[in-house]
XYZ file of C-alpha atoms in Angstrom:
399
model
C -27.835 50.782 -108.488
C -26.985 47.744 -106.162
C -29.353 44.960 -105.862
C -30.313 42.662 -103.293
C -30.001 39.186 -103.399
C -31.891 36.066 -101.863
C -29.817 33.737 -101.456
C -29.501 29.420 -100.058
C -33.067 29.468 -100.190
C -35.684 26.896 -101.216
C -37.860 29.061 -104.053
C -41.400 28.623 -104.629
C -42.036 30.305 -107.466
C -45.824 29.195 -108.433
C -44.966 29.750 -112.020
C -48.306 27.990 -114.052
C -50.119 27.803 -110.366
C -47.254 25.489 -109.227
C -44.748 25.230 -106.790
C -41.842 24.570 -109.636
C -39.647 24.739 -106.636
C -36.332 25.952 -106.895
C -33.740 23.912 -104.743
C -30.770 26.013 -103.404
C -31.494 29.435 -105.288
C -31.155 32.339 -105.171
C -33.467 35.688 -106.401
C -31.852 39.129 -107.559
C -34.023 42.098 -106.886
C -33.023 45.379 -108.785
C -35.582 48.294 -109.337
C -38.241 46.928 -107.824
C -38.257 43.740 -110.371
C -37.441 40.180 -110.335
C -33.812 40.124 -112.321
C -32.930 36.901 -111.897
C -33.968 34.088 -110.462
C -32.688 30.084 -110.226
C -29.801 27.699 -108.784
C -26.610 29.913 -110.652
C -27.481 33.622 -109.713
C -24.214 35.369 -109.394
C -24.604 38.341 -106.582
C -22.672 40.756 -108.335
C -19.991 43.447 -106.564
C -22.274 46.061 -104.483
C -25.437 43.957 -103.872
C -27.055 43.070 -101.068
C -26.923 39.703 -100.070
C -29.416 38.028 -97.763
C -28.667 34.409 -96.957
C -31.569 32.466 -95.784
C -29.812 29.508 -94.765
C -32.635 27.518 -96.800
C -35.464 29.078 -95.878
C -38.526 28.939 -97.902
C -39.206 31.567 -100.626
C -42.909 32.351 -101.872
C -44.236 35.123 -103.550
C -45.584 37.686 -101.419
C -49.148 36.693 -100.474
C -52.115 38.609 -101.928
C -55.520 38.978 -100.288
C -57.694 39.947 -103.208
C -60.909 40.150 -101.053
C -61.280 42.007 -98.152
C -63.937 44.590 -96.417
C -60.862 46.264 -94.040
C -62.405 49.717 -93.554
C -65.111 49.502 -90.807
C -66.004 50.609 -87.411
C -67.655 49.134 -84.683
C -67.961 45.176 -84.383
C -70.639 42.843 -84.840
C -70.648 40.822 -81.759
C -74.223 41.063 -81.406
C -74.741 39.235 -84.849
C -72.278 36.639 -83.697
C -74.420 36.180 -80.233
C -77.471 36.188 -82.487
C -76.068 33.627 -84.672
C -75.268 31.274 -81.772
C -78.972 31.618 -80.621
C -79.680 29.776 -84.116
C -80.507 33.041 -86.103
C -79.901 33.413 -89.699
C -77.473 35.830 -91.705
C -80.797 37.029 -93.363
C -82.960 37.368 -89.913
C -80.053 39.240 -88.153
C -80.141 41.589 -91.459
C -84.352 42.113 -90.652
C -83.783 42.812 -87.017
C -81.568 45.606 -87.432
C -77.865 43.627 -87.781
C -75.853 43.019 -90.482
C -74.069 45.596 -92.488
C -76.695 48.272 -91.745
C -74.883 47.889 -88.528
C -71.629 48.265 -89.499
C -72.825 51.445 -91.575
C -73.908 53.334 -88.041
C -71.041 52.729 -86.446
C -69.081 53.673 -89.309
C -70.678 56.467 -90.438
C -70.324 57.642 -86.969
C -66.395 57.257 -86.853
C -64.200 59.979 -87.444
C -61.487 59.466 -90.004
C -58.588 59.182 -87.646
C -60.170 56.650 -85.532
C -61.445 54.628 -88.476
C -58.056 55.094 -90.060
C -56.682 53.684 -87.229
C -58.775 50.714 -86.771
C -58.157 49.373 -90.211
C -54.364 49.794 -89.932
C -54.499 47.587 -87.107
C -56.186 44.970 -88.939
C -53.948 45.440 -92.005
C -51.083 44.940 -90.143
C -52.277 41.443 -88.837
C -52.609 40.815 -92.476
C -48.974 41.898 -93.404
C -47.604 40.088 -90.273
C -49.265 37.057 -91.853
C -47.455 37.218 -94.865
C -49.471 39.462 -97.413
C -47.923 42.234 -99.395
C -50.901 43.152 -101.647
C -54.230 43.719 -100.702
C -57.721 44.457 -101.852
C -59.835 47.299 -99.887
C -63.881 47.144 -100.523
C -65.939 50.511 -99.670
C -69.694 49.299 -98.419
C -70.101 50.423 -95.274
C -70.719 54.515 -95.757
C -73.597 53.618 -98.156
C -73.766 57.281 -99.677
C -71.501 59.158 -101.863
C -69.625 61.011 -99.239
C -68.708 58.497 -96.890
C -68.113 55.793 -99.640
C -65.448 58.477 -100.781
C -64.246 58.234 -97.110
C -63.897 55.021 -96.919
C -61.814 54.659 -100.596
C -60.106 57.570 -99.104
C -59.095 55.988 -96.055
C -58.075 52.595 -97.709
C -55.721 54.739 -100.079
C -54.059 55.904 -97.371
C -53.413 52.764 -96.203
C -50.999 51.862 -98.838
C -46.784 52.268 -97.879
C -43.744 51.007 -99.146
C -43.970 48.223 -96.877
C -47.761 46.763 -98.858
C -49.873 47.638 -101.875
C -53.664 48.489 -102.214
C -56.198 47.965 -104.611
C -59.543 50.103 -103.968
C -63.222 48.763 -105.273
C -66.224 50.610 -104.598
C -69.077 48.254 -103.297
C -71.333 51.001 -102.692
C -74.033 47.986 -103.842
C -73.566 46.472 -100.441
C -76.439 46.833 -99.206
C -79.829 49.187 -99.147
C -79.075 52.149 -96.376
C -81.847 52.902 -94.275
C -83.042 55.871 -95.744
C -83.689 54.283 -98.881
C -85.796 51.646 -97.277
C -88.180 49.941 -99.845
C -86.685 51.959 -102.468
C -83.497 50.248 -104.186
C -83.834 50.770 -107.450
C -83.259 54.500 -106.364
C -80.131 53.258 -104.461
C -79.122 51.855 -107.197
C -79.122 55.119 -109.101
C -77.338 56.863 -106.604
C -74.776 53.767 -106.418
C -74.141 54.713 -110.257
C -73.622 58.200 -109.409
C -70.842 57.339 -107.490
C -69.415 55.018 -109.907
C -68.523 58.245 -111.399
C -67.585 60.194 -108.919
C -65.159 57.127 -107.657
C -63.597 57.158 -111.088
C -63.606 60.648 -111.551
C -61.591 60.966 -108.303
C -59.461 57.906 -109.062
C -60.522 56.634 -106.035
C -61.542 53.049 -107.127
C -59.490 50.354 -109.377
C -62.551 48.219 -109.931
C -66.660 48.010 -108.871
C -68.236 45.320 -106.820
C -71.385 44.751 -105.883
C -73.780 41.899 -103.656
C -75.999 39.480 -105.646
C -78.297 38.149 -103.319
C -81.899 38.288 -102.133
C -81.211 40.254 -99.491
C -79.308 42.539 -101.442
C -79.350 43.232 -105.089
C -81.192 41.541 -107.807
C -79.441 40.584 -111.124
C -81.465 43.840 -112.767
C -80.312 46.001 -110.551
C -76.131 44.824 -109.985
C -76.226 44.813 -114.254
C -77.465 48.488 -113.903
C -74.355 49.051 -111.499
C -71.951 46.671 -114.131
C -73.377 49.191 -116.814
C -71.836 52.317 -115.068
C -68.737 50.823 -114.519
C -68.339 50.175 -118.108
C -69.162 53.215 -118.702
C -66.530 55.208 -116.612
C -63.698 52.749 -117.725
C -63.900 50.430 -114.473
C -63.565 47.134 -114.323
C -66.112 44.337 -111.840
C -65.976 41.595 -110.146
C -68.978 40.433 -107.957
C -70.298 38.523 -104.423
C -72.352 35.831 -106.329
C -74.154 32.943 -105.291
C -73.613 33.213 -101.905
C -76.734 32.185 -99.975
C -78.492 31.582 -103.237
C -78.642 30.700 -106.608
C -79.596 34.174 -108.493
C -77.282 33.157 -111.456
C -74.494 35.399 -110.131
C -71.450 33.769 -111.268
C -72.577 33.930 -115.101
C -73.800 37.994 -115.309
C -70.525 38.233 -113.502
C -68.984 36.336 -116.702
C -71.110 38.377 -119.156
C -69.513 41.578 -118.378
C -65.920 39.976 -118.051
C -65.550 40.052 -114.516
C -62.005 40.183 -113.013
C -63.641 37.712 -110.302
C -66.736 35.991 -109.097
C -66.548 35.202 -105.272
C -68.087 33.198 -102.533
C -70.220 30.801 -105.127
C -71.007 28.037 -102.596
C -74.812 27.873 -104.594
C -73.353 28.105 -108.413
C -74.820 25.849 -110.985
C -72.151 24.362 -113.428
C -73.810 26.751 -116.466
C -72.240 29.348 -113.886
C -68.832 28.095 -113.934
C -68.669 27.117 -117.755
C -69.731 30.960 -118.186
C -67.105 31.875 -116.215
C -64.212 29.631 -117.718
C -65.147 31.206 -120.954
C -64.573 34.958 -119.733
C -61.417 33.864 -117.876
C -62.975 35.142 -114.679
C -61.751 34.039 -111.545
C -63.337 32.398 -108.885
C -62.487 33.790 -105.453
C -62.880 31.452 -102.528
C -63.682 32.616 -98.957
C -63.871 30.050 -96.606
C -63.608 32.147 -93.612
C -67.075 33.408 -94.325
C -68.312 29.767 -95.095
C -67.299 28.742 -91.230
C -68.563 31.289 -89.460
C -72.009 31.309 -91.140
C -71.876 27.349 -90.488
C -72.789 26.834 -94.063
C -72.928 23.630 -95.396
C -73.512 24.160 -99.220
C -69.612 24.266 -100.134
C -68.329 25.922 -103.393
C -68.288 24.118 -106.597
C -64.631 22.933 -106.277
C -64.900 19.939 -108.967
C -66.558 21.801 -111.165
C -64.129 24.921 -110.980
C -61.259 22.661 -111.403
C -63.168 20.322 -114.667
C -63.449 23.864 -116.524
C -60.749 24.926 -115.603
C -61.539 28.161 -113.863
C -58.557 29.305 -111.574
C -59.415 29.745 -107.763
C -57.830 32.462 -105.490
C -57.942 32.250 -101.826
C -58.827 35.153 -99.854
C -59.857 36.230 -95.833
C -62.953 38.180 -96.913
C -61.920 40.355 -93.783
C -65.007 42.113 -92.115
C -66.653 42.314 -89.243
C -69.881 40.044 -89.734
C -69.260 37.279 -91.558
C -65.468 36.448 -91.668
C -63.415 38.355 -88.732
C -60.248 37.328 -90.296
C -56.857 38.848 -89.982
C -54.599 35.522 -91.256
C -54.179 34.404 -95.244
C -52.765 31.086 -94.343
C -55.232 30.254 -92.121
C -57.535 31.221 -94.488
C -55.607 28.715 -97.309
C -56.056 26.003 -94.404
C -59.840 26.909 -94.194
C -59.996 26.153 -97.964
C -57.950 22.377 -97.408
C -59.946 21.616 -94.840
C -63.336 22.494 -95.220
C -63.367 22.781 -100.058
C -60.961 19.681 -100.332
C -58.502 22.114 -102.175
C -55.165 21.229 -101.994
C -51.784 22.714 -100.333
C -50.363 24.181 -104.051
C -53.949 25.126 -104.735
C -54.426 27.318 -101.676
C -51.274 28.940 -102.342
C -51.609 29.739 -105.806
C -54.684 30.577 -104.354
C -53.400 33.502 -102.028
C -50.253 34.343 -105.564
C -51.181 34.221 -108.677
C -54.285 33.589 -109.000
C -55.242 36.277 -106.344
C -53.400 38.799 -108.708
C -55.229 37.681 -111.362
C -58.364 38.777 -109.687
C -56.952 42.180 -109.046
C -56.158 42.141 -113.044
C -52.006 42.661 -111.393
C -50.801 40.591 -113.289
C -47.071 41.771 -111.944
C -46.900 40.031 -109.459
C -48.237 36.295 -107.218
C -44.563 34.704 -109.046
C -41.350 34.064 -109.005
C -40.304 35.447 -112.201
C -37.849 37.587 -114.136
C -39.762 40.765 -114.926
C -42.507 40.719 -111.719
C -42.543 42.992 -108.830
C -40.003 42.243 -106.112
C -42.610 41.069 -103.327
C -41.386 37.901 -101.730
C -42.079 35.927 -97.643
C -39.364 33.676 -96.051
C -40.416 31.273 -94.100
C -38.432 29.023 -91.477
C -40.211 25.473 -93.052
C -39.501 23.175 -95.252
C -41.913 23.020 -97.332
C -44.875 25.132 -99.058
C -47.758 22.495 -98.132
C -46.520 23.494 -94.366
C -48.103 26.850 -95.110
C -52.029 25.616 -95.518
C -51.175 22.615 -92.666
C -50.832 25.092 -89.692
C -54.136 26.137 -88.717
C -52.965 29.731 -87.473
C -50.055 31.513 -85.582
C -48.045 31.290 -88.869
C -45.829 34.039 -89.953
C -43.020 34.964 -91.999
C -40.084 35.522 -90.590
C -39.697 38.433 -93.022
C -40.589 40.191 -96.030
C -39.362 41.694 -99.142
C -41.620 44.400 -100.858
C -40.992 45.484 -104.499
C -37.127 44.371 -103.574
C -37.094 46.730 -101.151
C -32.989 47.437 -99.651
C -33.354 45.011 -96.836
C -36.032 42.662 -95.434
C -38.791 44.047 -93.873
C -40.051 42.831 -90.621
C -43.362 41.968 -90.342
């Protein structure tokens, strides 16, 4: 089978969470796979070769956090927030995800098909070639089935999905004062997601306005039990000791964190769990409590990037931007936010396949007409590949 080869490119590879830039190489894609990859790469008789006239090379980017199946919008929310109201007072007077779940709910499953294709192409065009799809806004078994359902779909040879079921999102209305009899129903579905094979992992919102630490362990519990792995919205608003149940049950990923104690991020160095940062959300709730950064980095935790896409708290169709977010407003720097949004965003999917430039991992790759990888978390948005190559897929695809 012929191959297709990179070539006169300037390779980020991000082996280690670096660049390890790669002057004047060259990658050869066969089967899907990495074959070959450096500065002597022989294009052999029959391949394809793609000159790139020394273009950068990155992995393909990887948003390991997003909410992309929803209907409606929340511009009410956003007019409330302007008016000085809080994420929890919009949630009392009727906003929020509760929102999001009526309108939803409501959709039919071509138009809400349709409405989350547009936003994953936005994502694609911005350079991502793996994604993560949460569930959590049907809020009972059937339409949290819909929604997985509807992500699955999703996926083409042009980008991959990962499904999680974050049917602990939030308390519908008919269960109103009664969550601990959500959250039995939310375990029910663990098992029907599994069962199914709709779901690759189970998330679920630690918060005081959502679930307490008795009640997401009671969801963790389930997962364990039907072979799923977690990961978990901790810390967000609050400090409800989020990041370290999400280390006790070897979470693939602990996200948002801005109010984590350092106990929290020692926990979750020790369980290898990675912390996912979200500064999208962290701008448009005007937060000021940033995540833990120093902390994170003096243990050692790695820290993916993501867009947190979804419609109240981080409307969000761009990765990079997102990676500039986390310069700009965390103090992270260029090669962190893009190992942010490679490898260590596939290490918070548990794909380990992929998010470098390496003999053996999947084929996913973005060319880009700069010079250099800190250019992609300097440009505060319009940035886009100029094309990409999905699991070395016979020519480039156009975003």
């Amino acid at each position: 089978m012929a191959a297709l080869v990179v070539t006169g490119a300037r390779i980020a590879t991000m082996r280690g969470g670096k660049y390890s830039i790669i002057e004047r190489g060259a990658v050869r894609c066969l089967d899907g796979r990495i074959a070959s990859v450096g500065s002597d790469v022989v294009a052999l008789s029959g391949d394809e070769v793609v000159d790139v006239d020394g273009a950068l090379v990155t992995p393909g980017l990887i948003d390991c956090h997003t909410h992309l199946v929803y209907a409606g919008d929340r511009t009410r929310d956003f007019e409330m927030r302007t008016a000085g109201r809080s994420y929890a007072e919009i949630a009392k007077a009727g906003g929020g995800i509760v929102s999001t779940v009526k309108a939803t709910r409501a959709a039919s499953d071509d138009a809400l098909r349709k409405a989350s294709a547009r936003r994953l192409a936005a994502l694609m065009a911005s350079g991502v070639t793996t994604l993560e799809i949460k569930s959590g806004y049907g809020l009972d078994a059937d339409q949290e089935m819909r929604c997985l359902r509807v992500a699955r779909s999703l996926e083409s040879p042009a980008v991959s999905i990962s499904t999680t079921l974050l049917a602990a999102h939030a308390v519908p209305p008919e269960f109103a004062g009664r969550a601990d009899a959500y959250v039995d129903e939310v375990c029910a579905m663990i098992a029907r997601a599994a069962e199914e094979k709709l779901a690759d992992a189970v998330d679920a919102f630690c918060e005081t306005i959502a679930f307490s630490p008795a009640q997401v362990r009671r969801v963790f519990e389930a997962a364990d039990r039907n072979g799923l792995r977690v990961k978990l919205h901790a810390d967000q608003l609050t400090d409800c000791g989020g990041a370290a149940l999400a280390a006790q049950f070897g979470a693939l990923s602990a996200d948002h964190l801005e109010h984590t104690n350092e106990a929290g991020v020692a926990a979750m160095a020790r369980a290898g769990t990675v912390a996912v940062i979200l500064p999208g959300a962290y701008y448009f709730l005007r937060e000021t409590k940033r995540p833990p950064i120093d902390w994170l980095r003096k243990h050692g935790v790695p820290m993916a990037v993501a867009t947190d896409c979804n419609p109240g708290t981080s409307p969000l169709t761009s990765l990079p931007t997102a990676m500039n977010m986390a310069c700009t407003l965390f103090d992270m720097t260029p090669e962190e936010a893009l190992a942010g949004a490679t490898i260590h965003a596939a290490r918070a999917l548990g794909m380990n396949d992929r998010g470098t430039i390496e003999v053996g991992k999947r084929a996913d790759l973005a060319i880009w007409e700069v010079e250099h990888p800190s250019h992609l978390a300097w440009q505060v948005a319009g940035l886009a590949p100029s094309a990409l190559i999905v699991q070395g897929g016979g020519a480039a695809v156009r975003p």
